Amino acid sequence: MDVNSKPVKSDKYLIDGQIHTWNGEFNKVYSTISLTDTYQPTFLGEVPNLTEKEGLAAVHAATNAYDNGQGIWPTMKVSDRIKCVENFVNQMKQTRSEVVNFLMWEIGKTLPDSEKEFDRTIEYILETIKSYKELNARNAHFSNVQGVNAMIRRSPLGVVLCLGPYNYPLNETFTLLIPALIMGNTVIFKPAKLGVLLHGPLLEAFNCSFPKGVINIVFGRGRELATPIMKSGLVSVLSLIGNSKAAVALQDLHPYKNRLRLILGLEAKNPAIILSDANMDLTVSECIMGSLSFNGQRCTALKLIYVHEDVTQEFLEKFSNKVDELVFGNPWEKDVFLTPLPEKDKPQYIKELIDDALQKGAKIINKKGGIITDNYIYPAVLYPVDATMRIFHEEQFGPVVPVISFNDIEVPLQDMSQSNYGQQVSLFGKNSTVIAPLIDSLINLVCRVNLNSACQRGPDVFPFTGRKDSAVGTLSIHDALRSFSIRTFVASKDNSYNNEILQELLDSKKCNFINTDYIL
């Protein structure tokens, strides 16, 4: 695997149905992967550093395309919007090798995981289309209640600002972008700082698949672009996967907060709770994947592990040995599990968390733990961890695993209740008499309890959300269509005069809202 012989100058952006060429300032994109004997980041290319002018042009283009709900896109037949998305996904498939290559180089994701992210995104789009057809079919009828006929459907909300994350820059971005588009909204999309070059190959597919102004893709710093976009007051929906501080700051910029709908996937500090009768081999395997898959750079990662005191030593020994067996290398190398961290400052940040814990009484249990290089720090298993340590509170989003021993189940339950986050938990054990009341308690602290398995987002048909600072709104193939739309309906009194008009509307097929068409 060789880096591109020539860095990519991605100088294009999409606004108002036109792919523009940028001649201003650029942001340079580096990979922390080094191919030289002496460490040196690899220069991958550059992307436009657009200004407030382009940000405002994008939001006005989206606003004009929506046209107060009268635009071509929001009033289009469901079947025609679906055809646009199908056209896009067919063209997107042609970019697979390019996008996978960028995923490896930009964010250090392994080759199998990069391929999986692309393929899963294609599958997600196709399943979204299928789900939208089913939603349309369920709504394609009149209800008669108390002498009133009504056709109830879901309609778009308006202009959506979509801000994706760096750890899943394709998949999680598209879990926002595609539902927003297919429901009839118009969109401004700004990629994250990392994982940005991979969107260049998709610009043409977006541009030729959707009407003018429906999708606008801009590159640059959030402060320069998102700030004026939000201040304009023209955004109806803020959809963001990132952190709560950024989400709050963006909300505060909007002049009409009561009009702003939020769809947010934010931080999490998901714990594992290991009971004394847990199958230890299974538990260790799931906790390895849960805490260190993609170096722990996932909101769904296990970031605290509570172990019953009766099995703490057994868990620490087996888990630490497995951690030290994990292979570090470049993303395309065989059997590699741990890869360079894409954020150049992340190794030092993780070291600070480790040092803080060591100063306050924790120890590194595994032999390789904390070994630091220019672009990585080997996962450290820290024990015993307590609430005085930064690692207990901060979402590490990287390769360090804090372990806490308990003898009273109220300890993890109390910690979870006091946490700012409430996304998921992994519960390991066998005795159903013990597990039953625990599930009943845990399900009111988080939104997903994973029994004897690591926390995760998928399958995508399941709801993905969180309590407290972890999320606003619900995402999944089914739920996202509802999150990016609102229930609306046409109603009329049940009499011959109105019924004749409704029948004419149905027969003529002149109204895209009032129809009973079934889409195969």
Coordinates of C-alpha atoms in Angstrom, one line a residue:
M1 CA 0.0 0.0 0.0
D2 CA 1.6 3.3 -1.1
V3 CA 0.3 6.8 -0.4
N4 CA -0.8 8.7 -3.4
S5 CA 2.3 9.6 -5.4
K6 CA 1.0 13.2 -5.5
P7 CA -1.0 14.8 -2.7
V8 CA -4.6 15.6 -3.5
K9 CA -5.6 19.2 -4.1
S10 CA -9.3 19.0 -3.4
D11 CA -10.3 22.5 -4.5
K12 CA -14.0 21.9 -5.2
Y13 CA -17.1 22.7 -3.1
L14 CA -20.8 22.5 -3.9
I15 CA -23.2 25.4 -3.5
D16 CA -26.6 26.0 -5.3
G17 CA -26.2 23.2 -7.8
Q18 CA -22.8 24.2 -9.0
I19 CA -19.4 22.7 -8.2
H20 CA -17.1 25.7 -7.6
T21 CA -13.3 25.8 -7.8
W22 CA -11.7 27.5 -4.8
N23 CA -8.8 29.9 -5.3
G24 CA -8.4 31.2 -1.7
E25 CA -6.7 29.8 1.4
F26 CA -6.5 26.0 1.9
N27 CA -6.2 23.8 4.9
K28 CA -3.5 21.2 4.6
V29 CA -4.4 17.6 5.5
Y30 CA -1.8 15.4 7.1
S31 CA -1.8 11.8 8.2
T32 CA -0.1 10.7 11.4
I33 CA 1.0 7.6 9.5
S34 CA 4.7 7.8 8.7
L35 CA 6.5 6.0 5.9
T36 CA 10.0 7.3 6.7
D37 CA 12.6 5.9 9.1
T38 CA 12.5 9.1 11.1
Y39 CA 8.9 9.9 12.1
Q40 CA 7.3 12.4 9.8
P41 CA 3.5 13.0 9.2
T42 CA 2.5 12.3 5.6
F43 CA 1.1 15.2 3.6
L44 CA -2.1 14.0 2.0
G45 CA -3.4 17.1 0.3
E46 CA -5.5 20.2 1.0
V47 CA -9.1 21.3 1.1
P48 CA -10.7 24.7 0.8
N49 CA -10.8 27.0 3.8
L50 CA -14.0 28.7 2.9
T51 CA -15.2 31.9 4.5
E52 CA -18.3 33.5 5.9
K53 CA -19.3 34.5 2.4
E54 CA -19.5 30.9 1.2
G55 CA -21.2 29.8 4.4
L56 CA -24.0 32.4 3.9
A57 CA -24.2 31.5 0.2
A58 CA -24.8 27.9 1.1
V59 CA -27.5 28.6 3.6
H60 CA -29.3 31.0 1.2
A61 CA -29.1 28.4 -1.5
A62 CA -30.7 25.8 0.8
T63 CA -33.3 28.3 1.9
N64 CA -34.1 29.2 -1.7
A65 CA -34.4 25.6 -2.7
Y66 CA -36.8 24.9 0.2
D67 CA -38.7 28.1 -0.8
N68 CA -40.9 28.1 2.3
G69 CA -41.9 24.6 1.5
Q70 CA -42.9 25.4 -2.0
G71 CA -39.6 24.3 -3.7
I72 CA -39.3 21.5 -6.1
W73 CA -37.7 19.2 -3.6
P74 CA -40.1 19.5 -0.6
T75 CA -43.2 19.2 -2.9
M76 CA -41.8 16.4 -5.0
K77 CA -43.4 13.0 -5.2
V78 CA -42.0 10.5 -2.7
S79 CA -41.2 8.2 -5.6
D80 CA -39.2 10.9 -7.4
R81 CA -37.2 11.7 -4.3
I82 CA -36.4 8.1 -3.9
K83 CA -35.2 7.9 -7.5
C84 CA -32.8 10.8 -6.7
V85 CA -31.3 9.0 -3.7
E86 CA -31.1 5.7 -5.7
N87 CA -29.2 7.5 -8.4
F88 CA -26.8 8.9 -5.9
V89 CA -26.1 5.6 -4.2
N90 CA -25.4 4.0 -7.6
Q91 CA -22.8 6.6 -8.3
M92 CA -21.4 6.5 -4.8
K93 CA -20.6 2.8 -5.3
Q94 CA -18.0 3.8 -7.9
T95 CA -16.0 5.7 -5.4
R96 CA -15.4 2.8 -3.0
S97 CA -11.7 2.3 -3.5
E98 CA -10.9 6.0 -3.2
V99 CA -13.0 6.5 -0.1
V100 CA -11.6 3.4 1.6
N101 CA -8.1 4.6 0.9
F102 CA -8.8 8.0 2.4
L103 CA -10.4 6.4 5.5
M104 CA -7.2 4.5 6.2
W105 CA -4.9 7.4 5.6
E106 CA -6.9 10.2 7.2
I107 CA -8.2 8.6 10.3
G108 CA -6.1 5.4 10.6
K109 CA -9.0 3.0 10.3
T110 CA -8.0 -0.6 9.4
L111 CA -8.6 -1.8 5.9
P112 CA -11.4 -4.2 6.9
D113 CA -13.1 -1.6 9.0
S114 CA -12.8 1.0 6.3
E115 CA -14.3 -1.3 3.8
K116 CA -17.0 -2.2 6.3
E117 CA -17.8 1.5 6.9
F118 CA -18.3 2.1 3.2
D119 CA -20.4 -1.0 2.6
R120 CA -22.4 -0.4 5.7
T121 CA -23.2 3.1 4.5
I122 CA -24.4 1.8 1.1
E123 CA -26.6 -0.8 3.0
Y124 CA -27.9 2.0 5.3
I125 CA -29.0 4.1 2.3
L126 CA -30.8 1.2 0.6
E127 CA -32.5 0.2 3.9
T128 CA -33.5 3.9 4.4
I129 CA -35.2 3.9 0.9
K130 CA -37.0 0.6 1.8
S131 CA -38.1 2.0 5.2
Y132 CA -39.4 5.2 3.5
K133 CA -41.4 3.2 1.0
E134 CA -43.0 1.3 3.9
L135 CA -43.7 4.6 5.8
N136 CA -45.3 6.0 2.7
A137 CA -47.4 2.9 2.2
R138 CA -48.7 3.0 5.8
N139 CA -49.7 6.7 5.4
A140 CA -51.3 6.3 2.0
H141 CA -54.9 6.2 3.2
F142 CA -57.6 8.3 4.7
S143 CA -58.8 7.9 8.3
N144 CA -62.3 8.8 9.4
V145 CA -62.8 9.9 13.0
Q146 CA -65.8 11.6 14.4
G147 CA -67.0 12.7 11.0
V148 CA -63.7 14.0 9.8
N149 CA -61.6 12.5 6.9
A150 CA -57.9 13.0 7.3
M151 CA -54.8 11.9 5.4
I152 CA -51.8 12.0 7.8
R153 CA -48.2 12.1 6.4
R154 CA -44.8 13.3 7.4
S155 CA -43.5 16.5 5.9
P156 CA -40.0 18.1 5.9
L157 CA -38.9 20.6 8.5
G158 CA -36.8 23.0 6.3
V159 CA -33.1 23.7 6.1
V160 CA -30.8 21.3 7.9
L161 CA -27.2 22.0 9.0
C162 CA -25.4 18.7 9.1
L163 CA -22.0 18.4 10.9
G164 CA -20.5 14.9 10.9
P165 CA -17.8 13.3 13.2
Y166 CA -14.2 12.3 12.3
N167 CA -14.4 8.8 13.7
Y168 CA -17.1 7.6 11.3
P169 CA -16.9 10.4 8.7
L170 CA -18.9 8.6 6.1
N171 CA -21.3 6.3 7.9
E172 CA -22.4 8.5 10.8
T173 CA -22.5 11.6 8.6
F174 CA -24.8 9.8 6.2
T175 CA -27.1 8.6 9.0
L176 CA -27.9 12.3 9.3
L177 CA -27.6 13.4 5.7
I178 CA -29.6 10.8 3.9
P179 CA -32.7 10.8 6.1
A180 CA -32.7 14.6 6.1
L181 CA -32.6 14.7 2.3
I182 CA -35.1 11.9 1.5
M183 CA -37.7 13.4 3.7
G184 CA -37.6 16.6 1.6
N185 CA -35.4 18.9 3.6
T186 CA -32.6 20.9 2.1
V187 CA -29.1 20.5 3.6
I188 CA -25.8 22.3 4.2
F189 CA -23.1 19.8 5.1
K190 CA -19.7 20.6 6.5
P191 CA -17.4 17.6 7.0
A192 CA -15.3 17.3 10.1
K193 CA -11.7 18.4 10.3
L194 CA -10.4 14.9 9.9
G195 CA -11.8 12.5 7.4
V196 CA -12.5 15.3 5.0
L197 CA -10.7 14.4 1.7
L198 CA -13.0 11.3 1.2
H199 CA -15.9 13.6 0.5
G200 CA -14.3 15.1 -2.6
P201 CA -15.0 12.1 -4.8
L202 CA -18.7 12.3 -3.9
L203 CA -19.3 15.9 -4.9
E204 CA -20.2 15.1 -8.5
A205 CA -22.6 12.3 -7.4
F206 CA -24.4 14.7 -5.1
N207 CA -24.5 17.4 -7.7
C208 CA -26.0 15.4 -10.5
S209 CA -28.4 13.5 -8.3
F210 CA -30.3 16.3 -6.5
P211 CA -32.0 19.5 -7.7
K212 CA -30.2 22.8 -7.4
G213 CA -29.5 24.0 -3.9
V214 CA -30.9 20.8 -2.2
I215 CA -27.5 19.7 -1.0
N216 CA -24.6 22.2 -0.4
I217 CA -21.2 20.9 0.7
V218 CA -18.7 23.3 2.2
F219 CA -15.2 22.8 3.6
G220 CA -13.4 24.8 6.3
R221 CA -13.4 25.7 9.9
G222 CA -16.6 25.5 11.9
R223 CA -16.1 28.9 13.4
E224 CA -15.9 30.5 10.0
L225 CA -18.8 28.6 8.4
A226 CA -21.2 27.2 11.0
T227 CA -21.2 30.5 13.0
P228 CA -22.7 32.7 10.2
I229 CA -25.0 29.9 9.1
M230 CA -26.5 29.6 12.6
K231 CA -26.6 33.3 13.1
S232 CA -28.7 33.7 9.9
G233 CA -31.7 32.1 11.7
L234 CA -32.5 30.2 8.5
V235 CA -31.6 26.8 9.8
S236 CA -34.5 24.7 11.0
V237 CA -32.6 21.6 12.1
L238 CA -29.1 21.3 13.7
S239 CA -27.9 17.8 13.2
L240 CA -24.6 17.1 14.7
I241 CA -22.5 14.1 15.9
G242 CA -19.8 15.5 18.1
N243 CA -19.6 17.0 21.6
S244 CA -22.1 18.8 23.8
K245 CA -20.1 22.0 24.2
A246 CA -20.1 22.5 20.4
A247 CA -23.8 21.7 20.2
V248 CA -24.6 24.2 22.9
A249 CA -22.4 26.9 21.4
L250 CA -24.1 26.5 18.0
Q251 CA -27.6 26.6 19.5
D252 CA -26.7 29.8 21.3
L253 CA -25.9 31.4 18.0
H254 CA -29.4 30.9 16.6
P255 CA -31.7 33.9 17.0
Y256 CA -34.9 31.8 17.2
K257 CA -34.0 28.9 19.5
N258 CA -37.7 27.8 19.9
R259 CA -37.8 27.1 16.1
L260 CA -34.6 25.1 16.1
R261 CA -35.0 21.3 16.2
L262 CA -32.0 19.3 17.5
I263 CA -30.8 15.9 16.3
L264 CA -27.6 15.3 18.2
G265 CA -25.3 12.4 18.9
L266 CA -22.9 13.4 21.7
E267 CA -20.5 12.1 24.3
A268 CA -20.8 8.9 26.3
K269 CA -19.0 7.3 29.1
N270 CA -20.4 3.8 28.7
P271 CA -19.6 1.4 31.5
A272 CA -19.3 -2.4 31.6
I273 CA -20.5 -4.1 34.7
I274 CA -19.0 -7.6 35.3
L275 CA -20.8 -9.8 37.8
S276 CA -19.2 -12.5 39.8
D277 CA -20.7 -15.3 37.6
A278 CA -19.8 -13.8 34.3
N279 CA -18.3 -16.1 31.6
M280 CA -14.8 -14.7 31.8
D281 CA -13.5 -15.6 28.4
L282 CA -16.6 -14.2 26.7
T283 CA -16.4 -11.1 28.9
V284 CA -12.8 -10.4 28.2
S285 CA -13.3 -10.8 24.4
E286 CA -16.3 -8.4 24.4
C287 CA -14.5 -5.9 26.6
I288 CA -11.5 -5.9 24.3
M289 CA -13.7 -5.1 21.3
G290 CA -15.8 -2.7 23.3
S291 CA -13.0 -0.7 24.8
L292 CA -10.3 -0.8 22.1
S293 CA -12.0 -1.3 18.7
F294 CA -10.7 1.6 16.5
N295 CA -8.5 2.5 19.5
G296 CA -11.6 3.3 21.6
Q297 CA -12.4 6.3 19.4
R298 CA -16.2 5.6 19.4
C299 CA -18.9 7.2 21.4
T300 CA -20.2 3.6 22.0
A301 CA -16.8 2.4 23.4
L302 CA -16.6 0.9 26.9
K303 CA -14.9 3.7 28.9
L304 CA -15.2 2.4 32.4
I305 CA -15.1 -1.3 33.5
Y306 CA -16.6 -2.3 36.8
V307 CA -15.7 -5.7 38.0
H308 CA -17.0 -7.6 41.0
E309 CA -14.3 -8.0 43.6
D310 CA -14.6 -11.9 43.5
V311 CA -13.4 -11.9 39.9
T312 CA -11.3 -8.7 39.6
Q313 CA -7.9 -10.4 39.6
E314 CA -9.0 -13.0 37.1
F315 CA -10.4 -10.4 34.8
L316 CA -7.3 -8.1 35.1
E317 CA -4.9 -11.0 34.3
K318 CA -6.8 -12.3 31.3
F319 CA -7.8 -8.9 30.0
S320 CA -4.3 -7.4 30.3
N321 CA -2.7 -10.4 28.6
K322 CA -5.2 -10.0 25.7
V323 CA -4.5 -6.3 25.4
D324 CA -0.7 -6.9 25.2
E325 CA -1.3 -9.4 22.4
L326 CA -3.1 -6.8 20.2
V327 CA -1.1 -5.9 17.1
F328 CA -0.2 -2.3 16.3
G329 CA 0.6 -1.3 12.8
N330 CA -0.5 0.6 9.7
P331 CA -4.2 0.2 8.7
W332 CA -3.6 -2.1 5.7
E333 CA -1.3 -4.5 7.4
K334 CA -2.4 -8.1 8.1
D335 CA -4.0 -8.8 11.5
V336 CA -3.5 -5.2 12.7
F337 CA -5.9 -4.1 15.4
L338 CA -4.4 -0.9 16.8
T339 CA -3.5 1.8 14.4
P340 CA -2.0 5.4 14.5
L341 CA -4.2 7.9 16.3
P342 CA -5.4 10.5 13.7
E343 CA -5.2 13.4 16.2
K344 CA -1.6 14.5 16.6
D345 CA -2.1 15.6 20.2
K346 CA -4.1 12.5 21.3
P347 CA -1.1 10.4 22.6
Q348 CA 0.0 13.2 24.9
Y349 CA -3.6 13.7 26.2
I350 CA -3.9 10.0 26.9
K351 CA -0.6 10.1 28.7
E352 CA -1.8 13.0 30.9
L353 CA -4.8 10.9 31.9
I354 CA -2.6 8.0 32.7
D355 CA -0.1 10.1 34.7
D356 CA -3.0 11.7 36.7
A357 CA -4.3 8.3 37.6
L358 CA -0.9 7.0 38.6
Q359 CA -0.3 10.0 40.8
K360 CA -3.6 9.2 42.6
G361 CA -3.0 5.6 43.3
A362 CA -3.7 3.6 40.1
K363 CA -1.3 1.2 38.5
I364 CA -0.7 0.1 34.9
I365 CA -1.6 -3.6 34.9
N366 CA -0.4 -4.6 31.4
K367 CA 3.3 -4.7 30.5
K368 CA 3.0 -2.6 27.3
G369 CA 0.6 0.0 28.8
G370 CA 1.5 3.6 28.3
I371 CA 4.4 3.1 25.8
I372 CA 4.3 6.2 23.8
T373 CA 5.5 7.1 20.2
D374 CA 4.9 10.1 18.0
N375 CA 1.6 8.8 16.7
Y376 CA 0.4 6.3 19.3
I377 CA 0.3 5.3 23.0
Y378 CA -0.2 1.7 23.7
P379 CA -3.4 0.9 25.6
A380 CA -3.0 1.1 29.4
V381 CA -5.2 -1.0 31.7
L382 CA -5.5 1.2 34.8
Y383 CA -6.4 -0.2 38.2
P384 CA -7.7 0.7 40.8
V385 CA -9.5 3.8 39.4
D386 CA -11.7 6.1 41.5
A387 CA -13.6 9.3 41.3
T388 CA -10.6 11.5 42.1
M389 CA -9.1 10.7 38.8
R390 CA -9.7 12.5 35.5
I391 CA -10.1 9.2 33.7
F392 CA -13.1 8.5 35.8
H393 CA -15.0 11.6 34.5
E394 CA -13.5 12.5 31.1
E395 CA -14.5 10.7 27.9
Q396 CA -11.0 9.5 26.9
F397 CA -11.9 8.7 23.3
G398 CA -8.7 6.8 23.0
P399 CA -6.7 3.7 24.1
V400 CA -6.8 3.6 27.9
V401 CA -9.0 1.3 30.0
P402 CA -9.9 2.2 33.6
V403 CA -11.0 -0.6 35.8
I404 CA -13.0 -0.3 39.1
S405 CA -13.6 -3.1 41.6
F406 CA -16.9 -3.3 43.5
N407 CA -18.7 -5.5 46.0
D408 CA -22.0 -3.7 46.1
I409 CA -23.9 -3.2 42.8
E410 CA -25.1 0.1 44.1
V411 CA -21.6 1.5 43.4
P412 CA -21.8 1.4 39.6
L413 CA -25.5 2.2 39.7
Q414 CA -24.9 5.3 41.8
D415 CA -22.0 6.4 39.6
M416 CA -24.2 6.0 36.5
S417 CA -27.0 8.0 38.0
Q418 CA -24.6 10.9 38.8
S419 CA -22.9 10.8 35.4
N420 CA -23.5 13.5 32.8
Y421 CA -24.0 10.7 30.2
G422 CA -26.5 8.0 29.6
Q423 CA -26.1 6.2 26.3
Q424 CA -25.5 2.4 26.9
V425 CA -24.1 -0.1 29.4
S426 CA -22.7 -3.7 29.0
L427 CA -23.8 -6.1 31.6
F428 CA -22.0 -9.4 32.0
G429 CA -23.5 -12.2 34.1
K430 CA -25.6 -15.4 34.0
N431 CA -28.0 -15.5 37.0
S432 CA -31.3 -14.3 35.8
T433 CA -32.5 -13.6 39.3
V434 CA -29.7 -11.1 39.7
I435 CA -29.8 -9.8 36.2
A436 CA -33.6 -9.1 36.1
P437 CA -33.8 -6.2 38.6
L438 CA -30.5 -4.8 37.3
I439 CA -31.9 -4.5 33.8
D440 CA -35.0 -2.8 35.2
S441 CA -32.8 -0.2 36.9
L442 CA -30.2 0.2 34.1
I443 CA -32.8 0.8 31.4
N444 CA -33.8 3.9 33.2
L445 CA -30.3 5.2 33.4
V446 CA -29.2 4.5 29.8
C447 CA -31.1 3.8 26.5
R448 CA -29.5 0.4 25.7
V449 CA -28.5 -2.5 27.9
N450 CA -26.2 -4.9 26.2
L451 CA -26.3 -8.4 27.8
N452 CA -23.0 -10.2 27.7
S453 CA -21.9 -8.1 24.7
A454 CA -20.1 -4.8 24.0
C455 CA -21.9 -1.6 23.5
Q456 CA -22.5 -0.7 19.8
R457 CA -24.6 1.3 17.5
G458 CA -26.0 -1.4 15.2
P459 CA -27.9 -3.0 13.8
D460 CA -29.1 0.2 12.2
V461 CA -32.8 -0.7 12.5
F462 CA -32.5 -0.4 16.3
P463 CA -33.0 3.1 17.9
F464 CA -29.7 4.9 18.6
T465 CA -30.0 7.6 21.3
G466 CA -29.0 8.6 24.8
R467 CA -30.1 10.3 28.0
K468 CA -28.7 13.6 29.5
D469 CA -25.7 14.9 27.6
S470 CA -25.4 11.9 25.3
A471 CA -28.0 12.7 22.7
V472 CA -31.0 14.6 21.5
G473 CA -33.5 12.8 19.2
T474 CA -33.3 9.3 18.0
L475 CA -31.4 7.8 15.1
S476 CA -31.9 4.5 13.3
I477 CA -33.2 3.7 9.8
H478 CA -36.8 3.9 11.2
D479 CA -36.4 6.7 13.7
A480 CA -34.3 9.1 11.6
L481 CA -37.0 9.5 9.0
R482 CA -39.3 10.7 11.8
S483 CA -36.6 12.8 13.4
F484 CA -36.1 14.8 10.2
S485 CA -39.8 15.3 9.6
I486 CA -43.1 16.4 11.2
R487 CA -46.6 14.9 11.2
T488 CA -48.9 16.9 9.0
F489 CA -52.3 16.2 7.6
V490 CA -55.2 17.4 5.4
A491 CA -58.6 17.1 7.0
S492 CA -62.2 17.7 5.8
K493 CA -65.6 17.1 7.2
D494 CA -67.2 13.9 5.9
N495 CA -69.8 15.2 3.4
S496 CA -70.6 14.7 -0.2
Y497 CA -69.2 18.1 -1.2
N498 CA -65.8 17.5 0.4
N499 CA -65.6 13.9 -0.6
E500 CA -66.1 14.6 -4.2
I501 CA -63.2 17.1 -4.1
L502 CA -61.0 14.5 -2.4
Q503 CA -61.9 11.9 -4.9
E504 CA -61.0 14.2 -7.7
L505 CA -57.7 14.9 -6.1
L506 CA -57.0 11.2 -5.8
D507 CA -58.1 10.4 -9.4
S508 CA -56.3 13.2 -11.0
K509 CA -53.0 12.6 -9.1
K510 CA -52.3 16.3 -9.3
C511 CA -51.6 16.5 -5.5
N512 CA -48.4 14.8 -4.3
F513 CA -49.6 14.9 -0.7
I514 CA -53.1 13.4 -1.3
N515 CA -52.5 10.1 -3.0
T516 CA -52.7 6.4 -2.3
D517 CA -49.9 5.3 -4.6
Y518 CA -48.0 2.2 -3.5
I519 CA -44.3 2.3 -4.3
L520 CA -42.7 -1.0 -5.0

